[in-house]
Structures are given as C-alpha cells and as structure tokens.
Coordinates of C-alpha atoms in Angstrom, one line a residue:
Chain A
M4 CA -51.2 -52.7 -72.4
T5 CA -52.6 -52.9 -68.7
S6 CA -56.1 -53.2 -68.3
H7 CA -56.5 -49.5 -66.6
L8 CA -55.0 -48.1 -69.9
D9 CA -57.6 -50.0 -72.1
A10 CA -60.4 -48.6 -69.8
T11 CA -59.3 -44.9 -70.1
R12 CA -58.4 -45.2 -74.1
E13 CA -61.9 -46.6 -74.6
S14 CA -63.8 -44.3 -72.3
Y15 CA -61.7 -41.4 -74.0
D16 CA -62.7 -42.5 -77.3
T17 CA -66.4 -42.8 -76.5
V18 CA -66.7 -39.2 -75.0
A19 CA -64.3 -37.7 -77.0
E20 CA -66.6 -35.4 -79.0
D21 CA -68.5 -34.1 -75.9
Y22 CA -65.5 -33.9 -73.8
A23 CA -64.1 -31.7 -76.0
V24 CA -66.9 -29.3 -76.1
T25 CA -67.2 -29.6 -72.5
V26 CA -63.6 -28.5 -71.4
R27 CA -62.6 -26.1 -73.5
P28 CA -65.0 -23.2 -72.0
L29 CA -63.9 -24.8 -68.6
F30 CA -60.4 -23.9 -69.4
D31 CA -61.4 -20.5 -70.6
Q32 CA -63.1 -19.9 -67.2
D33 CA -60.1 -20.9 -65.4
P34 CA -57.8 -18.2 -64.6
L35 CA -55.4 -19.6 -62.0
G36 CA -55.0 -22.9 -64.6
R37 CA -53.7 -20.5 -67.2
A38 CA -51.6 -18.8 -65.0
M39 CA -49.8 -21.8 -63.8
L40 CA -49.1 -22.7 -67.4
A41 CA -48.2 -18.9 -68.1
A42 CA -45.6 -19.2 -65.5
F43 CA -44.4 -22.6 -66.7
A44 CA -44.0 -21.1 -70.3
E45 CA -41.8 -18.3 -68.9
K46 CA -39.4 -20.8 -67.3
V47 CA -39.3 -23.7 -69.7
R48 CA -36.8 -23.9 -72.3
G49 CA -36.5 -26.3 -75.2
P50 CA -39.3 -29.0 -76.5
V51 CA -42.5 -29.4 -74.5
A52 CA -44.7 -32.6 -74.1
D53 CA -48.2 -32.0 -73.2
V54 CA -49.1 -35.6 -71.8
G55 CA -52.8 -36.7 -71.9
C56 CA -53.4 -33.9 -74.3
G57 CA -57.0 -34.9 -74.8
P58 CA -58.3 -32.8 -77.7
G59 CA -55.3 -30.6 -77.7
H60 CA -56.7 -27.3 -76.4
V61 CA -54.0 -26.9 -73.6
T62 CA -51.2 -28.0 -76.2
A63 CA -52.7 -25.2 -78.4
H64 CA -52.8 -22.8 -75.8
L65 CA -48.8 -23.6 -74.8
A66 CA -48.1 -23.1 -78.5
S67 CA -49.9 -19.9 -78.4
L68 CA -47.5 -18.9 -75.6
G69 CA -44.5 -19.1 -77.8
L70 CA -43.5 -22.8 -76.9
D71 CA -42.4 -25.6 -79.1
V72 CA -45.0 -28.3 -77.8
S73 CA -46.5 -31.7 -78.9
G74 CA -49.4 -33.6 -77.5
V75 CA -49.7 -37.3 -76.7
D76 CA -52.8 -39.0 -75.6
L77 CA -53.8 -42.6 -75.0
S78 CA -57.0 -42.5 -76.9
P79 CA -57.0 -42.3 -81.1
K80 CA -60.4 -40.3 -81.1
M81 CA -58.6 -37.6 -78.9
I82 CA -55.6 -37.3 -81.1
E83 CA -57.8 -37.1 -84.2
L84 CA -59.8 -34.6 -82.8
A85 CA -56.7 -32.5 -81.8
R86 CA -55.1 -32.8 -85.5
R87 CA -58.3 -31.7 -87.0
Q88 CA -58.7 -28.5 -84.8
Y89 CA -55.0 -27.4 -84.6
P90 CA -53.5 -29.0 -88.0
D91 CA -50.0 -27.1 -87.4
L92 CA -49.5 -28.9 -84.1
R93 CA -47.9 -32.6 -83.8
F94 CA -50.1 -34.8 -81.7
D95 CA -49.2 -38.4 -81.3
V96 CA -51.0 -41.5 -79.9
G97 CA -49.1 -42.6 -76.7
S98 CA -49.1 -43.6 -73.1
M99 CA -47.5 -41.5 -70.6
T100 CA -46.4 -44.5 -68.9
A101 CA -43.9 -45.1 -71.8
L102 CA -43.2 -42.0 -73.5
D103 CA -41.6 -42.6 -76.9
V104 CA -38.9 -40.0 -76.6
P105 CA -35.2 -40.0 -76.2
D106 CA -33.9 -39.5 -72.8
G107 CA -33.0 -36.1 -71.7
S108 CA -34.7 -34.8 -74.9
L109 CA -37.1 -32.6 -73.4
G110 CA -37.1 -29.2 -71.8
G111 CA -40.7 -29.5 -70.4
L112 CA -43.5 -31.6 -69.5
V113 CA -47.0 -30.8 -68.8
A114 CA -49.8 -33.3 -67.3
W115 CA -52.6 -31.4 -67.3
W116 CA -55.4 -33.2 -65.5
S117 CA -54.3 -36.5 -66.9
I118 CA -52.3 -38.5 -64.3
F119 CA -55.4 -39.3 -61.9
H120 CA -56.5 -42.2 -64.2
L121 CA -53.4 -43.9 -63.2
P122 CA -53.5 -46.3 -60.0
P123 CA -51.5 -44.5 -57.5
E124 CA -49.1 -47.2 -57.1
T125 CA -48.0 -46.7 -60.7
L126 CA -47.1 -43.1 -60.2
P127 CA -43.7 -43.6 -59.0
A128 CA -42.7 -45.5 -62.3
V129 CA -44.4 -42.9 -64.3
F130 CA -42.5 -39.6 -62.7
A131 CA -39.3 -41.7 -63.1
G132 CA -40.3 -41.9 -66.8
F133 CA -41.0 -38.1 -66.9
R134 CA -37.7 -37.6 -65.1
R135 CA -36.0 -39.7 -67.8
T136 CA -37.3 -37.6 -70.7
L137 CA -36.3 -34.1 -69.2
V138 CA -32.9 -32.4 -69.5
I139 CA -31.4 -31.3 -66.0
G140 CA -33.3 -28.3 -64.9
G141 CA -36.4 -29.2 -67.2
R142 CA -39.7 -28.3 -66.0
L143 CA -42.7 -30.2 -64.7
L144 CA -46.0 -29.1 -64.4
I145 CA -48.8 -31.2 -63.1
G146 CA -52.2 -30.4 -62.4
F147 CA -54.8 -32.9 -60.5
H148 CA -57.7 -33.0 -58.3
A149 CA -56.8 -32.9 -54.7
G150 CA -58.1 -35.6 -52.2
D151 CA -57.8 -39.4 -51.4
E152 CA -60.7 -41.0 -52.7
R153 CA -61.0 -43.2 -55.8
L154 CA -64.2 -42.5 -57.9
S155 CA -65.6 -44.9 -60.2
P156 CA -68.1 -43.2 -62.4
E157 CA -70.2 -45.2 -64.8
R158 CA -71.0 -42.2 -67.0
A159 CA -69.3 -38.9 -68.2
Y160 CA -69.8 -36.3 -70.6
G161 CA -73.2 -38.1 -71.3
H162 CA -71.6 -41.6 -72.2
P163 CA -70.9 -44.6 -70.3
V164 CA -67.3 -44.9 -68.8
S165 CA -65.2 -47.4 -67.4
Y166 CA -62.3 -45.8 -66.0
D167 CA -61.3 -45.1 -62.4
A168 CA -60.2 -41.6 -61.1
Y169 CA -58.0 -41.1 -58.2
L170 CA -57.9 -37.7 -56.4
L171 CA -54.3 -37.3 -54.8
R172 CA -53.1 -35.8 -51.7
P173 CA -50.5 -32.9 -53.2
E174 CA -48.0 -33.6 -50.3
W175 CA -47.7 -37.2 -51.3
V176 CA -47.6 -36.2 -55.0
A177 CA -44.8 -33.9 -54.4
E178 CA -43.0 -36.5 -52.0
L179 CA -43.2 -38.9 -55.0
L180 CA -41.8 -36.4 -57.4
G181 CA -39.0 -35.6 -54.9
Q182 CA -38.2 -39.3 -55.0
A183 CA -38.2 -39.6 -58.6
G184 CA -35.4 -36.8 -59.2
F185 CA -37.3 -33.5 -59.0
E186 CA -37.3 -30.5 -57.0
V187 CA -40.9 -29.0 -56.3
T188 CA -40.8 -25.5 -57.0
A189 CA -44.2 -24.4 -56.3
R190 CA -47.5 -25.8 -55.1
L191 CA -51.0 -24.4 -55.4
T192 CA -54.2 -25.8 -53.9
M193 CA -57.6 -24.3 -55.1
A194 CA -61.2 -24.5 -54.5
G195 CA -62.6 -26.3 -57.6
K196 CA -66.2 -26.4 -58.6
K197 CA -66.8 -29.7 -57.3
R198 CA -63.8 -30.7 -55.3
P199 CA -60.3 -29.0 -54.3
Q200 CA -57.5 -29.0 -57.2
A201 CA -53.6 -28.8 -57.0
C202 CA -51.0 -27.9 -59.2
L203 CA -47.1 -28.6 -58.8
H204 CA -44.4 -27.1 -60.6
A205 CA -41.2 -28.9 -60.5
R206 CA -37.7 -29.0 -61.7
A207 CA -35.7 -31.9 -63.1
V208 CA -32.5 -32.0 -60.7
Chain B
M23 CA -49.6 6.4 -35.4
T24 CA -47.7 3.7 -33.3
S25 CA -44.3 3.1 -33.3
H26 CA -44.1 -0.1 -35.9
L27 CA -45.5 2.1 -38.6
D28 CA -43.1 4.9 -37.8
A29 CA -40.3 2.7 -38.2
T30 CA -41.4 1.4 -41.2
R31 CA -42.1 4.8 -42.9
E32 CA -38.9 6.1 -41.9
S33 CA -36.9 2.8 -43.2
Y34 CA -38.8 3.0 -46.5
D35 CA -38.2 6.6 -46.9
T36 CA -34.4 6.0 -46.4
V37 CA -34.2 3.2 -48.8
A38 CA -36.8 4.1 -51.5
E39 CA -34.2 4.9 -54.5
D40 CA -32.4 1.9 -53.9
Y41 CA -35.5 -0.3 -53.2
A42 CA -37.2 0.8 -56.5
V43 CA -34.3 -0.2 -58.7
T44 CA -33.8 -3.6 -56.8
V45 CA -37.4 -4.9 -57.0
R46 CA -38.6 -3.8 -60.4
P47 CA -36.0 -6.2 -61.9
L48 CA -36.9 -8.9 -59.5
F49 CA -40.9 -8.8 -60.3
D50 CA -39.8 -9.3 -63.8
Q51 CA -38.2 -12.3 -62.9
D52 CA -40.9 -13.8 -61.2
P53 CA -43.5 -15.5 -63.4
L54 CA -45.3 -17.1 -60.7
G55 CA -46.0 -13.9 -58.9
R56 CA -46.9 -12.1 -62.3
A57 CA -49.0 -15.2 -62.8
M58 CA -51.1 -14.7 -59.5
L59 CA -51.5 -10.9 -60.4
A60 CA -52.9 -11.9 -63.7
A61 CA -55.4 -14.4 -62.4
F62 CA -56.4 -11.9 -59.7
A63 CA -56.7 -9.4 -62.6
E64 CA -59.3 -11.7 -64.6
K65 CA -61.4 -12.3 -61.6
V66 CA -61.7 -8.8 -60.2
R67 CA -64.5 -6.2 -61.1
G68 CA -64.4 -2.6 -60.0
P69 CA -61.7 -0.3 -58.4
V70 CA -58.7 -2.1 -56.9
A71 CA -56.4 -0.8 -54.1
D72 CA -52.6 -1.7 -53.9
V73 CA -51.9 -1.4 -50.5
G74 CA -48.2 -0.8 -49.5
C75 CA -47.6 -0.2 -53.3
G76 CA -43.9 0.9 -52.6
P77 CA -42.5 2.7 -56.1
G78 CA -45.6 1.5 -57.9
H79 CA -44.4 -1.1 -60.3
V80 CA -47.1 -3.7 -59.4
T81 CA -49.6 -0.8 -59.2
A82 CA -48.7 -0.1 -62.9
H83 CA -48.5 -3.8 -63.7
L84 CA -52.1 -4.1 -62.6
A85 CA -53.1 -1.1 -64.6
S86 CA -51.7 -2.6 -67.8
L87 CA -53.8 -5.4 -67.4
G88 CA -56.7 -3.1 -67.8
L89 CA -57.6 -2.6 -63.9
D90 CA -58.8 0.6 -62.4
V91 CA -56.2 0.6 -59.7
S92 CA -54.4 3.0 -57.3
G93 CA -51.5 2.8 -54.8
V94 CA -51.3 3.7 -51.3
D95 CA -48.2 3.3 -49.2
L96 CA -47.0 4.5 -45.9
S97 CA -43.7 6.2 -47.3
P98 CA -44.2 9.9 -48.9
K99 CA -40.9 9.1 -50.3
M100 CA -42.2 6.0 -52.0
I101 CA -45.4 7.7 -53.1
E102 CA -43.1 10.3 -54.6
L103 CA -41.5 8.1 -56.6
A104 CA -44.5 6.1 -57.7
R105 CA -46.0 9.4 -59.1
R106 CA -43.0 10.6 -60.8
Q107 CA -42.4 7.0 -62.7
Y108 CA -46.2 6.6 -63.4
P109 CA -47.7 10.0 -63.6
D110 CA -51.0 8.9 -65.2
L111 CA -51.9 6.5 -62.1
R112 CA -53.2 7.6 -58.6
F113 CA -50.8 7.2 -55.5
D114 CA -51.7 8.2 -52.1
V115 CA -49.7 8.2 -48.7
G116 CA -51.7 6.0 -46.1
S117 CA -51.6 3.2 -44.0
M118 CA -53.4 -0.4 -44.7
T119 CA -54.2 -0.2 -41.1
A120 CA -56.6 2.7 -41.5
L121 CA -57.7 2.8 -45.5
D122 CA -59.3 6.0 -46.2
V123 CA -62.0 4.8 -48.7
P124 CA -65.6 4.1 -48.0
D125 CA -67.3 1.0 -46.9
G126 CA -67.7 -1.8 -50.0
S127 CA -66.4 0.7 -52.4
L128 CA -63.7 -1.6 -53.8
G129 CA -63.7 -4.6 -56.2
G130 CA -60.4 -5.9 -55.2
L131 CA -57.5 -5.4 -53.0
V132 CA -53.6 -6.5 -53.3
A133 CA -51.3 -6.6 -50.6
W134 CA -48.2 -7.6 -52.3
W135 CA -45.4 -8.4 -50.0
S136 CA -46.5 -5.3 -47.7
I137 CA -48.5 -7.2 -44.7
F138 CA -45.4 -8.6 -43.1
H139 CA -44.0 -5.5 -41.6
L140 CA -47.0 -5.5 -39.3
P141 CA -46.9 -7.4 -35.7
P142 CA -48.8 -10.2 -36.3
E143 CA -51.3 -9.5 -33.6
T144 CA -52.6 -6.7 -35.5
L145 CA -53.5 -8.6 -38.4
P146 CA -56.9 -9.5 -37.6
A147 CA -57.8 -5.7 -37.3
V148 CA -56.3 -5.4 -40.5
F149 CA -58.0 -8.0 -42.6
A150 CA -61.0 -6.6 -41.1
G151 CA -60.6 -3.3 -42.6
F152 CA -59.6 -5.1 -45.8
R153 CA -63.0 -6.9 -45.5
R154 CA -64.5 -3.8 -44.9
T155 CA -63.6 -1.9 -48.0
L156 CA -64.4 -4.6 -50.3
V157 CA -67.8 -5.1 -51.7
I158 CA -69.3 -8.9 -51.1
G159 CA -67.5 -11.2 -53.8
G160 CA -64.6 -8.7 -53.9
R161 CA -61.2 -10.2 -54.4
L162 CA -58.1 -10.2 -52.2
L163 CA -54.6 -10.9 -53.0
I164 CA -52.0 -11.2 -50.4
G165 CA -48.3 -12.1 -51.1
F166 CA -45.9 -12.9 -48.1
H167 CA -42.8 -14.7 -47.1
A168 CA -43.7 -18.1 -45.5
G169 CA -42.3 -19.0 -42.0
D170 CA -42.6 -18.2 -38.3
E171 CA -39.8 -15.9 -37.6
R172 CA -39.5 -12.4 -36.9
L173 CA -36.4 -10.6 -38.6
S174 CA -35.0 -7.4 -37.4
P175 CA -32.5 -6.5 -40.2
E176 CA -30.0 -3.5 -39.4
R177 CA -29.4 -2.8 -42.9
A178 CA -31.5 -3.5 -46.3
Y179 CA -31.2 -1.9 -49.6
G180 CA -27.7 -0.5 -48.6
H181 CA -29.2 1.5 -45.9
P182 CA -29.8 1.2 -42.2
V183 CA -33.2 0.4 -41.3
S184 CA -35.3 0.0 -38.2
Y185 CA -38.4 -2.1 -39.1
D186 CA -39.1 -5.6 -38.1
A187 CA -40.2 -8.1 -40.9
Y188 CA -42.7 -11.2 -39.9
L189 CA -42.3 -14.3 -41.7
L190 CA -46.1 -16.0 -41.3
R191 CA -47.7 -19.4 -41.8
P192 CA -49.7 -19.4 -45.0
E193 CA -52.2 -21.5 -42.9
W194 CA -52.7 -19.1 -40.2
V195 CA -53.1 -16.4 -42.6
A196 CA -55.8 -18.2 -44.3
E197 CA -57.6 -19.0 -40.8
L198 CA -57.3 -15.1 -39.9
L199 CA -58.9 -14.3 -43.5
G200 CA -61.6 -16.7 -42.8
Q201 CA -62.4 -15.2 -39.4
A202 CA -62.4 -11.9 -41.0
G203 CA -65.0 -12.8 -43.7
F204 CA -63.1 -14.1 -46.5
E205 CA -63.2 -17.4 -48.2
V206 CA -59.7 -18.3 -49.3
T207 CA -60.1 -19.8 -52.9
A208 CA -56.3 -20.6 -53.9
R209 CA -53.2 -20.9 -51.8
L210 CA -49.8 -20.9 -53.4
T211 CA -46.2 -21.8 -51.7
M212 CA -43.1 -21.3 -53.8
A213 CA -39.6 -21.7 -53.2
G214 CA -37.9 -18.3 -53.0
K215 CA -34.6 -16.9 -53.6
K216 CA -33.8 -16.8 -49.7
R217 CA -37.1 -18.3 -48.0
P218 CA -40.2 -19.9 -49.0
Q219 CA -42.9 -17.4 -50.1
A220 CA -46.9 -17.7 -50.2
C221 CA -50.0 -16.2 -52.2
L222 CA -53.4 -16.4 -51.1
H223 CA -56.4 -15.8 -53.3
A224 CA -59.7 -14.9 -51.4
R225 CA -63.0 -13.6 -52.0
A226 CA -65.2 -11.5 -49.5
V227 CA -68.2 -13.1 -48.4

C-alpha cells in the first residue's frame, strides 16, 4: 500500500467519530447532492458499490432508495462505525484503487467526495478500475470539490491529519472518464459553503 | 402583444392536446430533471409560479412535493387542459414577459423549458421581471436546451407550428441572471435525447 493511502487511512481512523457526526447533518442539508443520488438511483440496475463510504450514511441513503448497495472504505474505523450504525448493510475494508469485485459485476458505482485524496496522476488507473467492475451500461456517480489546488490540512474535524486533498477541474475529470470508457451524461457544478463542488454522472460504454 | 408571443401562443393552442400526451411520459423518464425540481422544492419558501406551465404536469409535480404553486401559460388551450387535469390547482393565462403578480410576492419561480421561445435579446428584460416578482433570497429554476442555434420548425407534435426556438449557452444565461440580480448557485448540463440540456438554480440577491 502506498504512502498516500496509509496517510488517508490513518487520518480517517483518527477523525472517524467526529467526522461521522459532522457529515451526516451536512448531507441532510444538501438537497442538490441528494437529488444527484436520487437520479442515479432511478437509472441504475443491479448491485452498487459506494467507494470511500466513510461512516455509511450515503450507502444507507442509497439503500433507502431501493438499491442493492454495499460500502467500501480504506479506514477500518470508518467501516466499524458504518457496521454499527447500519447493521443490515454490507461494509468492507478496501481501497477504491483495487476493488475486490469481479469484472462487470456491478450495475453502479458511487464515489461520493472520496476520490479527492488520490494524487491526480493516479486517477486514470482508478477510473479504469471503476470501469472494469461495471457492466456495459453501468452507471457511475462522482462528487468532488472543484478547483485545481492541492490542500494539505494539518487538522480536520478537531484532530491532526496527514492527508492531502486535491481539488479537481470537472472538465479534466470528465476527460479522464471518457478515456477510461465512460460517457459523461450529466455534469453539475454548484456553489459550496467553502468552495465550488461538482458531480458527474457517467455511463460505462 | 408582439408577434413572437402571438406565434408561440397560437402554435401551442394548436398542438396542446398532442403536446400534453407526449411530454408527460418524457417527464416521468427524466430523473435528473425531477431531481432538479426536488432540490428546488427543498430550498424554496413561499408561493411559487411555474411560468410557461403548458398542460400543468410540472406544476402538479411541484404541488405533490408540498409547494404552494400556480401555473401561468400564454396559451389559453394549455391552461384549459391544465385546469381540467388538475382542478385543485390554480392556472392563469398570462405571459412570463409581463407577470401579473406584485413585486417581491413570490418565494420561487420555475421556467421549465419555456424561455426558449423568447428572442434572446428579450431575456434581460424577462429576467429583470422574474427578479421583480421574487422576495430577496427567492429561488429561480430554469431549464432549457443548450446550444447557440435558432430553430424554426414547421411542424411539431404532429401539427404545423410557427414559433422559433432558441438554443441558449448556459454561461450566457448565467451571466444575464447575474446582471438581473441573481446569484447562480448550481448549473447542470446533461446529454438530451436530441441535444444537450441545461438547468440553472439561482437565488435572488
């Protein structure tokens, strides 16, 4: 496992409890984000993976919309919290950089504000991995902070952290998705509390 | 009333019955469009006008989401259909170019695929009119076909028509909204069946 994954896993293990209580209300106050998930839920058929699921609130929301969904996260502490909070759902420790699912076995994949800890140069391989897991016609939904800076916060959610966070230009992410075998079907940009945010809907072709 | 409004009104009077049965299923098959309306419905407070409401299916959908909403359309035939189909809702014949509502009386305004019959040079005045009707903080949702062509179809929905339809660049519409006293809070572009489509969420400032 490379150092950026170690740093991300360790940081999220550290912040897990405080992160969970912070992000759930933010999600409840984000009608556009939930709208994007609702549209995804209407379009997708078959099993769905929520990669970088954190404490599982998005996984649970997708399950409440009728999806057969499971969550994956790098942080064992996050997975422990998710399992405790949503005992009826499946959560596994794992990395979106090496998803442990057979080729073409998923109908959909959600990466909800989770790709942004990956060094941008690793994204082509990560998107190729996403594509590999999906059936043709499978749906991908990605949410991320829009921009082109690298942030290296020393603290987050009241704790020391050691990860980097990369703001990503939506046009560039869309281009990479095209190269990885996706057709981008919708692109949302929105004003965030601190910085612009973006969501992309794509279809495996 | 200027000639483009006459042409639009007469064309929609002609196509009304066939238009109504065509667009309702399209709306049901448009998860992203409904998602945009759902996010709008969560954010808006107070009375809402659906301008260019046609046969009223979007007005009715917004009412089903809990909004105090009424519809306005240029075409008396459309308003007749809307009233017949949704007798519990309010529909009025009128033009979005001269809304018959007091200043600052609306909490929200929806123009769902209806501004595109207006000559683009009239949009600044139309958006100023929208802004006039809204309370500060009021919400605007606009959907339209993205592009920069003028279409002049001779037939639509199985009938002769005489209107023009203008594809609009989302960046330009956003710029006009800014000039009219709106802050654009979210921008969605999506692949449509025939051509790209766009939705803008904005807030009166």
